[in-house]
Amino acid sequence: DIQLTQSPSFLSASVGDRVTITCRASQGISDSLAWYQQKPGKAPKLLIYVASTLQSGVPSRFSGSGSGTEFTLTISSLQPEDFATYSCQQVNRYPLIFGGGTKVEIK
Amino acid sequence: EVQLVESGGGLVQPGGSLRLSCAASGFTLSNYWMHWVRQAPGEGLVWVSRINFDGSDTIYADSVKGRFTVSRDNAKNTLYLQLNGLGVDDTGVYYCARDNDGPGAFMDVWGKGSTVTVSS
């Protein structure tokens, strides 16, 4: 199975900060990666797919990049509503795997 | 409004069974592959199963293979997950999710989840 390693697992940041989260795959997955945002008690929300395509309705301060084994999610200017947990997901092959998540908290 | 609503969760003893349902509205279920994803308390997301358009092709995570069965009734716009042989490790919130109508198995619509608690 493909494994995904997210870093950091926890991040403390302030409103307005630029935030970058990394997701590393145990083997190459081309651009078959998505990013989800999840708030406590809520369902995940798709932010980015095929590594860098912004899902409809998602603010442009979110961006994704990468290919192969290393991917990043960047929030250009953190907003109060962005404090949440972010998870990557590989869809290159089954079983589909999610990363362990990165919790973004207010500094 | 495009929506998925899960139901059928609850408290069950180890070894017991449950059937989860996922009612789709605002779109035609038969046009989409569908997934189940679960999340144990305080843990990350874990993919469980995927079913194709008409239910003729299904795939499962190793941890549930042989115990869980995914099915669908497109006429009723409803997805199901039959959970048998439940263990405490199956406790969590179960989400149904729509596979996006594009490249890859990205999940673009999620239900709010149904909670399954396995305990004696």
Short mmCIF file of C-alpha atoms in Angstrom, two decimals:
data_model
loop_
_atom_site.label_atom_id
_atom_site.label_comp_id
_atom_site.label_asym_id
_atom_site.label_seq_id
_atom_site.Cartn_x
_atom_site.Cartn_y
_atom_site.Cartn_z
CA ASP A 1 0.00 0.00 0.00
CA ILE A 2 1.05 3.58 -0.60
CA GLN A 3 1.73 5.49 2.61
CA LEU A 4 1.34 9.23 3.05
CA THR A 5 3.32 11.19 5.62
CA GLN A 6 2.15 14.68 6.47
CA SER A 7 4.26 17.28 8.22
CA PRO A 8 3.93 18.94 10.52
CA SER A 9 1.21 17.12 12.44
CA PHE A 10 0.50 20.28 14.39
CA LEU A 11 0.99 23.91 13.43
CA SER A 12 0.41 27.06 15.43
CA ALA A 13 0.00 30.21 13.35
CA SER A 14 -1.48 33.70 13.40
CA VAL A 15 -4.07 35.32 11.18
CA GLY A 16 -2.32 36.62 8.08
CA ASP A 17 0.51 34.08 8.21
CA ARG A 18 1.58 32.07 5.18
CA VAL A 19 1.23 28.39 6.00
CA THR A 20 2.70 25.40 4.17
CA ILE A 21 1.86 21.75 4.81
CA THR A 22 3.79 18.90 3.22
CA CYS A 23 2.59 15.45 2.19
CA ARG A 24 5.10 12.80 1.12
CA ALA A 25 4.09 9.58 -0.62
CA SER A 26 6.01 6.33 -0.14
CA GLN A 27 6.08 5.87 -3.90
CA GLY A 28 5.34 8.00 -6.93
CA ILE A 29 1.70 8.87 -7.45
CA SER A 30 1.98 11.38 -10.30
CA ASP A 31 -0.53 14.14 -9.50
CA SER A 32 -3.13 11.85 -7.93
CA LEU A 33 -3.46 13.78 -4.71
CA ALA A 34 -6.18 15.76 -2.99
CA TRP A 35 -6.32 18.02 0.05
CA TYR A 36 -9.27 18.19 2.44
CA GLN A 37 -10.15 20.55 5.26
CA GLN A 38 -12.04 19.30 8.29
CA LYS A 39 -13.41 21.28 11.21
CA PRO A 40 -14.34 19.64 14.53
CA GLY A 41 -17.58 17.67 14.30
CA LYS A 42 -17.90 18.34 10.58
CA ALA A 43 -17.37 16.36 7.41
CA PRO A 44 -14.23 16.85 5.34
CA LYS A 45 -14.34 19.38 2.53
CA LEU A 46 -12.46 18.97 -0.73
CA LEU A 47 -10.06 21.87 -1.31
CA ILE A 48 -7.61 20.76 -4.00
CA TYR A 49 -7.55 17.82 -6.43
CA VAL A 50 -5.07 16.53 -9.01
CA ALA A 51 -2.48 18.13 -6.75
CA SER A 52 -3.09 21.72 -7.79
CA THR A 53 -6.66 22.24 -9.05
CA LEU A 54 -8.78 24.37 -6.77
CA GLN A 55 -12.23 22.93 -6.09
CA SER A 56 -15.07 25.22 -7.07
CA GLY A 57 -15.91 27.71 -4.34
CA VAL A 58 -12.63 27.36 -2.46
CA PRO A 59 -10.86 30.69 -1.81
CA SER A 60 -7.82 31.45 -3.95
CA ARG A 61 -5.59 31.81 -0.87
CA PHE A 62 -5.43 28.00 -0.96
CA SER A 63 -3.04 26.44 -3.45
CA GLY A 64 -1.49 23.06 -4.04
CA SER A 65 1.66 21.95 -5.79
CA GLY A 66 3.83 18.93 -6.34
CA SER A 67 4.04 15.72 -8.27
CA GLY A 68 5.48 12.27 -7.77
CA THR A 69 6.20 11.87 -4.06
CA GLU A 70 6.20 15.38 -2.59
CA PHE A 71 3.25 17.72 -2.37
CA THR A 72 2.43 20.95 -0.57
CA LEU A 73 -0.69 22.79 0.47
CA THR A 74 -0.18 26.51 0.96
CA ILE A 75 -2.50 29.03 2.56
CA SER A 76 -1.19 32.41 1.49
CA SER A 77 -2.79 34.45 4.26
CA LEU A 78 -4.41 32.48 7.07
CA GLN A 79 -7.94 33.58 7.93
CA PRO A 80 -9.87 32.86 11.15
CA GLU A 81 -12.08 30.33 9.35
CA ASP A 82 -9.02 28.37 8.19
CA PHE A 83 -8.20 26.97 11.61
CA ALA A 84 -8.93 23.30 11.03
CA THR A 85 -7.29 19.97 10.26
CA TYR A 86 -5.95 19.38 6.76
CA SER A 87 -5.48 15.93 5.24
CA CYS A 88 -3.97 14.76 1.98
CA GLN A 89 -5.32 11.75 0.09
CA GLN A 90 -3.77 9.67 -2.65
CA VAL A 91 -6.03 8.32 -5.38
CA ASN A 92 -3.37 6.75 -7.58
CA ARG A 93 -4.36 3.24 -6.61
CA TYR A 94 -6.48 1.31 -4.15
CA PRO A 95 -6.59 1.21 -1.22
CA LEU A 96 -7.11 4.95 -1.10
CA ILE A 97 -5.02 6.41 1.70
CA PHE A 98 -5.32 9.59 3.70
CA GLY A 99 -2.44 11.29 5.45
CA GLY A 100 -2.47 11.56 9.22
CA GLY A 101 -3.61 15.17 9.17
CA THR A 102 -2.19 18.55 10.14
CA LYS A 103 -4.01 20.51 12.79
CA VAL A 104 -3.70 24.26 12.31
CA GLU A 105 -4.35 26.18 15.50
CA ILE A 106 -4.34 29.81 16.49
CA LYS A 107 -1.09 31.10 17.97
CA GLU B 1 -28.96 21.45 -3.10
CA VAL B 2 -26.59 18.53 -3.50
CA GLN B 3 -26.72 16.55 -0.28
CA LEU B 4 -25.87 13.22 1.30
CA VAL B 5 -27.52 12.15 4.56
CA GLU B 6 -26.35 9.08 6.48
CA SER B 7 -28.44 7.14 8.96
CA GLY B 8 -28.48 3.81 10.75
CA GLY B 9 -25.64 4.24 13.19
CA GLY B 10 -25.87 3.40 16.85
CA LEU B 11 -24.54 1.34 19.73
CA VAL B 12 -23.89 -2.32 19.01
CA GLN B 13 -22.17 -5.11 20.90
CA PRO B 14 -18.99 -6.72 19.60
CA GLY B 15 -19.85 -9.27 16.96
CA GLY B 16 -23.05 -7.44 16.07
CA SER B 17 -24.30 -5.92 12.83
CA LEU B 18 -25.60 -2.63 11.55
CA ARG B 19 -26.78 -1.30 8.21
CA LEU B 20 -25.93 2.26 7.31
CA SER B 21 -27.85 4.16 4.67
CA CYS B 22 -26.85 7.23 2.70
CA ALA B 23 -29.65 9.13 0.99
CA ALA B 24 -28.64 11.30 -1.93
CA SER B 25 -30.54 14.37 -3.08
CA GLY B 26 -29.93 17.16 -5.55
CA PHE B 27 -28.15 14.88 -8.01
CA THR B 28 -28.66 11.54 -9.74
CA LEU B 29 -26.90 8.88 -7.69
CA SER B 30 -26.61 6.47 -10.62
CA ASN B 31 -24.20 8.86 -12.36
CA TYR B 32 -21.55 8.56 -9.66
CA TRP B 33 -19.27 6.09 -8.01
CA MET B 34 -19.58 6.33 -4.25
CA HIS B 35 -17.32 5.76 -1.23
CA TRP B 36 -17.54 5.09 2.47
CA VAL B 37 -14.90 6.62 4.73
CA ARG B 38 -14.66 6.28 8.50
CA GLN B 39 -12.98 8.16 11.30
CA ALA B 40 -12.27 6.76 14.74
CA PRO B 41 -12.54 9.23 17.64
CA GLY B 42 -9.60 11.63 17.53
CA GLU B 43 -8.06 9.85 14.57
CA GLY B 44 -7.61 10.46 10.85
CA LEU B 45 -9.75 9.52 7.90
CA VAL B 46 -9.73 5.93 6.67
CA TRP B 47 -11.18 4.87 3.33
CA VAL B 48 -13.49 1.83 3.68
CA SER B 49 -15.11 0.97 0.37
CA ARG B 50 -16.02 2.08 -3.15
CA ILE B 51 -18.88 1.04 -5.41
CA ASN B 52 -19.28 1.74 -9.10
CA PHE B 53 -22.31 3.17 -10.90
CA ASP B 54 -24.56 0.13 -10.83
CA GLY B 55 -23.06 -1.87 -7.98
CA SER B 56 -21.39 -4.43 -10.23
CA ASP B 57 -17.91 -3.55 -8.98
CA THR B 58 -16.92 -3.02 -5.36
CA ILE B 59 -13.66 -2.77 -3.50
CA TYR B 60 -12.83 -2.75 0.21
CA ALA B 61 -10.07 -1.92 2.63
CA ASP B 62 -8.37 -5.05 3.95
CA SER B 63 -9.54 -4.22 7.47
CA VAL B 64 -13.20 -4.67 6.53
CA LYS B 65 -13.03 -7.15 3.66
CA GLY B 66 -15.36 -10.08 4.25
CA ARG B 67 -17.25 -8.25 7.00
CA PHE B 68 -18.65 -5.15 5.32
CA THR B 69 -20.74 -5.03 2.14
CA VAL B 70 -21.47 -1.93 0.11
CA SER B 71 -24.53 -1.77 -2.13
CA ARG B 72 -26.80 0.76 -3.75
CA ASP B 73 -30.37 1.21 -4.89
CA ASN B 74 -30.25 3.85 -7.60
CA ALA B 75 -34.03 3.86 -7.93
CA LYS B 76 -34.19 4.99 -4.30
CA ASN B 77 -31.12 7.24 -4.64
CA THR B 78 -29.64 5.42 -1.66
CA LEU B 79 -26.27 3.88 -0.82
CA TYR B 80 -25.83 1.24 1.87
CA LEU B 81 -23.09 -0.25 4.00
CA GLN B 82 -23.79 -3.51 5.80
CA LEU B 83 -21.47 -3.94 8.77
CA ASN B 84 -21.13 -7.46 10.18
CA GLY B 85 -18.80 -8.95 12.75
CA LEU B 86 -18.21 -5.58 14.34
CA GLY B 87 -15.27 -5.06 16.67
CA VAL B 88 -14.33 -2.17 18.95
CA ASP B 89 -11.89 -0.95 16.29
CA ASP B 90 -14.87 -0.30 14.01
CA THR B 91 -16.10 2.46 16.29
CA GLY B 92 -16.23 5.85 14.63
CA VAL B 93 -18.07 8.17 12.33
CA TYR B 94 -18.93 6.72 8.95
CA TYR B 95 -19.19 9.12 6.03
CA CYS B 96 -20.53 8.47 2.58
CA ALA B 97 -18.89 10.54 -0.13
CA ARG B 98 -19.43 11.12 -3.81
CA ASP B 99 -16.64 10.35 -6.24
CA ASN B 100 -16.08 13.44 -8.38
CA ASP B 101 -17.09 13.27 -12.02
CA GLY B 102 -13.54 13.61 -13.25
CA PRO B 103 -10.03 12.23 -12.94
CA GLY B 104 -9.22 10.19 -9.87
CA ALA B 105 -11.28 9.12 -6.88
CA PHE B 106 -11.54 12.54 -5.29
CA MET B 107 -14.51 12.98 -3.00
CA ASP B 108 -16.36 16.19 -3.72
CA VAL B 109 -19.55 15.79 -1.67
CA TRP B 110 -19.69 14.33 1.84
CA GLY B 111 -22.48 13.51 4.22
CA LYS B 112 -22.40 14.66 7.83
CA GLY B 113 -21.67 11.14 9.02
CA SER B 114 -23.31 8.43 11.09
CA THR B 115 -21.77 7.34 14.38
CA VAL B 116 -21.16 3.68 15.10
CA THR B 117 -20.17 2.66 18.62
CA VAL B 118 -19.11 -0.91 19.25
CA SER B 119 -19.06 -1.67 22.95
CA SER B 120 -20.24 -4.26 25.44
#
